[in-house]
XYZ file of C-alpha atoms in Angstrom:
82
model
C -1.976 11.567 -12.982
C -1.566 12.067 -9.231
C 1.561 11.594 -7.158
C -0.147 10.259 -4.016
C -3.246 8.075 -3.794
C -6.452 9.844 -2.852
C -7.219 7.647 0.160
C -10.791 8.888 0.599
C -11.743 8.202 -3.026
C -9.524 5.827 -4.958
C -8.029 4.409 -1.764
C -11.463 3.458 -0.470
C -12.187 1.668 -3.760
C -8.874 -0.200 -3.581
C -9.524 -1.232 0.009
C -13.028 -2.409 -0.873
C -11.755 -4.371 -3.890
C -9.089 -6.128 -1.804
C -11.574 -6.935 0.954
C -14.254 -8.249 -1.398
C -11.708 -10.217 -3.412
C -10.280 -11.837 -0.287
C -13.779 -12.740 0.912
C -14.057 -14.918 -2.175
C -10.416 -15.992 -2.390
C -8.548 -15.606 0.941
C -5.138 -16.213 -0.665
C -5.595 -13.341 -3.161
C -2.473 -11.179 -3.459
C -3.204 -7.464 -3.799
C -0.709 -4.822 -4.815
C -0.198 -1.538 -6.573
C 2.228 -0.599 -9.316
C 3.380 2.466 -11.177
C 4.023 5.877 -9.680
C 1.928 5.105 -6.612
C 4.076 2.046 -5.963
C 7.048 4.334 -5.407
C 5.356 7.089 -3.421
C 6.096 6.846 0.333
C 2.655 8.098 1.417
C 0.875 5.703 -0.935
C 3.081 2.840 0.232
C 2.174 3.561 3.851
C -1.518 3.537 2.973
C -1.190 0.281 1.023
C 0.549 -1.339 3.993
C -2.132 -0.150 6.423
C -4.934 -1.670 4.351
C -3.088 -4.980 4.073
C -1.811 -4.968 0.514
C 0.862 -7.558 -0.209
C 3.250 -5.666 -2.466
C 4.073 -2.519 -4.368
C 5.882 -2.325 -7.676
C 7.695 0.702 -9.007
C 10.325 1.858 -11.471
C 13.931 0.938 -10.612
C 15.008 4.439 -9.639
C 12.270 4.586 -6.972
C 13.123 1.248 -5.339
C 15.366 2.660 -2.546
C 12.682 5.118 -1.408
C 9.970 2.450 -1.751
C 11.912 -0.030 0.378
C 12.495 2.598 3.055
C 8.827 3.632 3.076
C 7.746 0.003 3.271
C 10.054 -0.650 6.220
C 8.850 2.496 7.997
C 5.223 1.472 7.484
C 5.951 -1.992 8.898
C 7.609 -0.488 11.982
C 4.712 1.950 12.519
C 2.152 -0.860 12.232
C 4.149 -3.053 14.617
C 4.382 -0.238 17.169
C 0.654 0.470 16.833
C -0.140 -3.204 17.400
C 2.015 -3.204 20.535
C 0.463 0.059 21.747
C 3.761 1.953 21.712
């Protein structure tokens, strides 16, 4: 029902689920689908917490790919201290 993930509520639960799942199964793939999978802000959050993929409706793919690339660049720059 919401356009962007509530990172303090639902986002914290998603992050905890991914972390706990990967503690048991390190090769676990985590992702999000639906409207959140096509929302640029949600995609950025999912990338920052280490999710493996997002899935969205076909008409949102261009924006999702751009948001994913931007998140990857931002994380790379942060890792380099730029």
